[in-house]
PDB file of C-alpha atoms in Angstrom:
ATOM      1  CA  MET A   3     -13.708 -65.697 -49.959  1.00 71.00           C
ATOM      2  CA  ILE A   4     -12.805 -62.038 -49.709  1.00 73.00           C
ATOM      3  CA  LYS A   5      -9.629 -60.877 -51.413  1.00 76.00           C
ATOM      4  CA  ILE A   6      -8.270 -57.413 -50.737  1.00 77.00           C
ATOM      5  CA  THR A   7      -5.271 -55.921 -52.514  1.00 79.00           C
ATOM      6  CA  ILE A   8      -3.954 -52.708 -51.015  1.00 81.00           C
ATOM      7  CA  PRO A   9      -1.502 -51.020 -53.405  1.00 82.00           C
ATOM      8  CA  ILE A  10       0.818 -49.322 -50.922  1.00 83.00           C
ATOM      9  CA  GLU A  11       4.407 -50.105 -50.014  1.00 83.00           C
ATOM     10  CA  PRO A  12       4.748 -51.820 -46.597  1.00 83.00           C
ATOM     11  CA  VAL A  13       6.523 -49.752 -43.920  1.00 83.00           C
ATOM     12  CA  GLU A  14       8.470 -51.244 -41.038  1.00 82.00           C
ATOM     13  CA  GLN A  15       7.067 -50.638 -37.571  1.00 84.00           C
ATOM     14  CA  ALA A  16       9.587 -48.295 -35.977  1.00 82.00           C
ATOM     15  CA  ARG A  17       9.980 -47.846 -32.255  1.00 85.00           C
ATOM     16  CA  PRO A  18       7.623 -45.345 -30.690  1.00 84.00           C
ATOM     17  CA  ARG A  19       9.192 -42.014 -29.837  1.00 85.00           C
ATOM     18  CA  ALA A  20       8.895 -40.502 -26.378  1.00 87.00           C
ATOM     19  CA  VAL A  21       8.501 -36.880 -25.295  1.00 88.00           C
ATOM     20  CA  ARG A  22       8.590 -35.660 -21.717  1.00 89.00           C
ATOM     21  CA  MET A  23       5.534 -33.747 -20.688  1.00 84.00           C
ATOM     22  CA  ARG A  24       4.792 -31.977 -17.417  1.00 85.00           C
ATOM     23  CA  ARG A  25       2.934 -34.926 -15.973  1.00 85.00           C
ATOM     24  CA  GLY A  26       4.851 -37.780 -17.543  1.00 90.00           C
ATOM     25  CA  VAL A  27       5.911 -39.167 -20.885  1.00 90.00           C
ATOM     26  CA  ARG A  28       3.936 -39.189 -24.137  1.00 86.00           C
ATOM     27  CA  LEU A  29       4.652 -41.900 -26.730  1.00 86.00           C
ATOM     28  CA  TYR A  30       3.958 -41.402 -30.426  1.00 86.00           C
ATOM     29  CA  ASP A  31       4.659 -43.136 -33.746  1.00 86.00           C
ATOM     30  CA  PRO A  32       7.120 -41.577 -36.203  1.00 88.00           C
ATOM     31  CA  ALA A  33       5.450 -39.618 -39.019  1.00 89.00           C
ATOM     32  CA  LYS A  34       6.140 -42.235 -41.724  1.00 90.00           C
ATOM     33  CA  VAL A  35       4.550 -45.029 -39.651  1.00 90.00           C
ATOM     34  CA  ARG A  36       1.600 -42.862 -38.582  1.00 90.00           C
ATOM     35  CA  LYS A  37       0.858 -41.936 -42.221  1.00 92.00           C
ATOM     36  CA  TYR A  38       1.109 -45.580 -43.333  1.00 89.00           C
ATOM     37  CA  LYS A  39      -1.261 -46.778 -40.584  1.00 90.00           C
ATOM     38  CA  SER A  40      -3.865 -44.127 -41.335  1.00 92.00           C
ATOM     39  CA  ASP A  41      -3.637 -44.718 -45.110  1.00 91.00           C
ATOM     40  CA  LEU A  42      -3.930 -48.480 -44.653  1.00 88.00           C
ATOM     41  CA  ALA A  43      -6.913 -48.143 -42.304  1.00 88.00           C
ATOM     42  CA  LEU A  44      -8.690 -45.796 -44.717  1.00 89.00           C
ATOM     43  CA  ARG A  45      -8.211 -48.118 -47.684  1.00 86.00           C
ATOM     44  CA  VAL A  46      -9.406 -51.174 -45.734  1.00 83.00           C
ATOM     45  CA  ARG A  47     -12.479 -49.315 -44.403  1.00 84.00           C
ATOM     46  CA  MET A  48     -13.401 -48.321 -47.957  1.00 84.00           C
ATOM     47  CA  ARG A  49     -13.095 -51.942 -49.151  1.00 79.00           C
ATOM     48  CA  TYR A  50     -14.691 -53.884 -46.254  1.00 75.00           C
ATOM     49  CA  PRO A  51     -18.383 -53.893 -45.408  1.00 67.00           C
ATOM     50  CA  SER A  52     -19.382 -52.036 -42.260  1.00 71.00           C
ATOM     51  CA  LYS A  53     -20.322 -55.234 -40.372  1.00 78.00           C
ATOM     52  CA  PRO A  54     -17.504 -57.210 -38.725  1.00 77.00           C
ATOM     53  CA  LEU A  55     -16.917 -60.721 -40.023  1.00 77.00           C
ATOM     54  CA  THR A  56     -18.096 -63.551 -37.755  1.00 84.00           C
ATOM     55  CA  GLY A  57     -17.224 -67.212 -37.417  1.00 87.00           C
ATOM     56  CA  PRO A  58     -13.926 -68.941 -38.131  1.00 89.00           C
ATOM     57  CA  LEU A  59     -11.613 -66.949 -40.392  1.00 84.00           C
ATOM     58  CA  LYS A  60      -8.573 -67.932 -42.397  1.00 85.00           C
ATOM     59  CA  VAL A  61      -6.227 -65.066 -43.211  1.00 84.00           C
ATOM     60  CA  THR A  62      -3.380 -65.195 -45.714  1.00 84.00           C
ATOM     61  CA  LEU A  63      -1.126 -62.152 -46.052  1.00 81.00           C
ATOM     62  CA  ARG A  64       1.236 -61.449 -48.932  1.00 81.00           C
ATOM     63  CA  PHE A  65       3.464 -58.415 -49.052  1.00 79.00           C
ATOM     64  CA  TYR A  66       4.935 -57.240 -52.332  1.00 78.00           C
ATOM     65  CA  ARG A  67       7.650 -54.643 -52.267  1.00 76.00           C
ATOM     66  CA  HIS A  68      10.333 -53.207 -54.498  1.00 75.00           C
ATOM     67  CA  LEU A  69      13.791 -54.724 -54.365  1.00 73.00           C
ATOM     68  CA  GLN A  70      16.292 -52.720 -52.382  1.00 71.00           C
ATOM     69  CA  ALA A  71      18.824 -50.726 -54.363  1.00 71.00           C
ATOM     70  CA  SER A  72      21.599 -52.114 -52.153  1.00 72.00           C
ATOM     71  CA  LEU A  73      21.136 -55.695 -53.400  1.00 68.00           C
ATOM     72  CA  THR A  74      23.777 -56.954 -55.795  1.00 60.00           C
ATOM     73  CA  LYS A  75      22.878 -57.908 -59.360  1.00 61.00           C
ATOM     74  CA  LYS A  76      23.143 -61.593 -58.487  1.00 59.00           C
ATOM     75  CA  ARG A  77      20.595 -61.228 -55.704  1.00 61.00           C
ATOM     76  CA  THR A  78      18.098 -59.253 -57.815  1.00 57.00           C
ATOM     77  CA  CYS A  79      16.874 -62.526 -59.319  1.00 59.00           C
ATOM     78  CA  PRO A  80      13.388 -63.142 -57.836  1.00 58.00           C
ATOM     79  CA  ALA A  81      14.303 -66.747 -56.959  1.00 55.00           C
ATOM     80  CA  ALA A  82      17.323 -65.568 -54.962  1.00 49.00           C
ATOM     81  CA  VAL A  83      15.194 -63.157 -52.955  1.00 52.00           C
ATOM     82  CA  ARG A  84      12.715 -65.898 -51.979  1.00 54.00           C
ATOM     83  CA  SER A  85      15.296 -68.552 -51.188  1.00 50.00           C
ATOM     84  CA  PRO A  86      19.010 -67.946 -50.583  1.00 50.00           C
ATOM     85  CA  GLN A  87      19.854 -71.435 -51.926  1.00 50.00           C
ATOM     86  CA  ALA A  88      18.043 -70.938 -55.273  1.00 50.00           C
ATOM     87  CA  ASP A  89      20.217 -70.751 -58.383  1.00 51.00           C
ATOM     88  CA  CYS A  90      19.655 -67.872 -60.770  1.00 49.00           C
ATOM     89  CA  GLU A  91      20.856 -68.193 -64.351  1.00 49.00           C
ATOM     90  CA  ALA A  92      19.993 -64.604 -65.274  1.00 45.00           C
TER      91      ALA A  92
END
């Protein structure tokens, strides 16, 4: 089993931006997304061996992120974030 933890905040995939060029349209990622993708790729390349994995694979992804500042105090309970029906006595 290989476990990789990448300590960077997840970034939402924004819509690609478009710019008109002489011969057509060029699409590009916003700067925040482009930086996240390159940083993520670099960290994974440093952690993984150079050979690709073969055979059946099972992948489990977990994303940890900071709570949004806009959440109310009642919803800052970790149980309330995971499940809206959970009761929080904090």
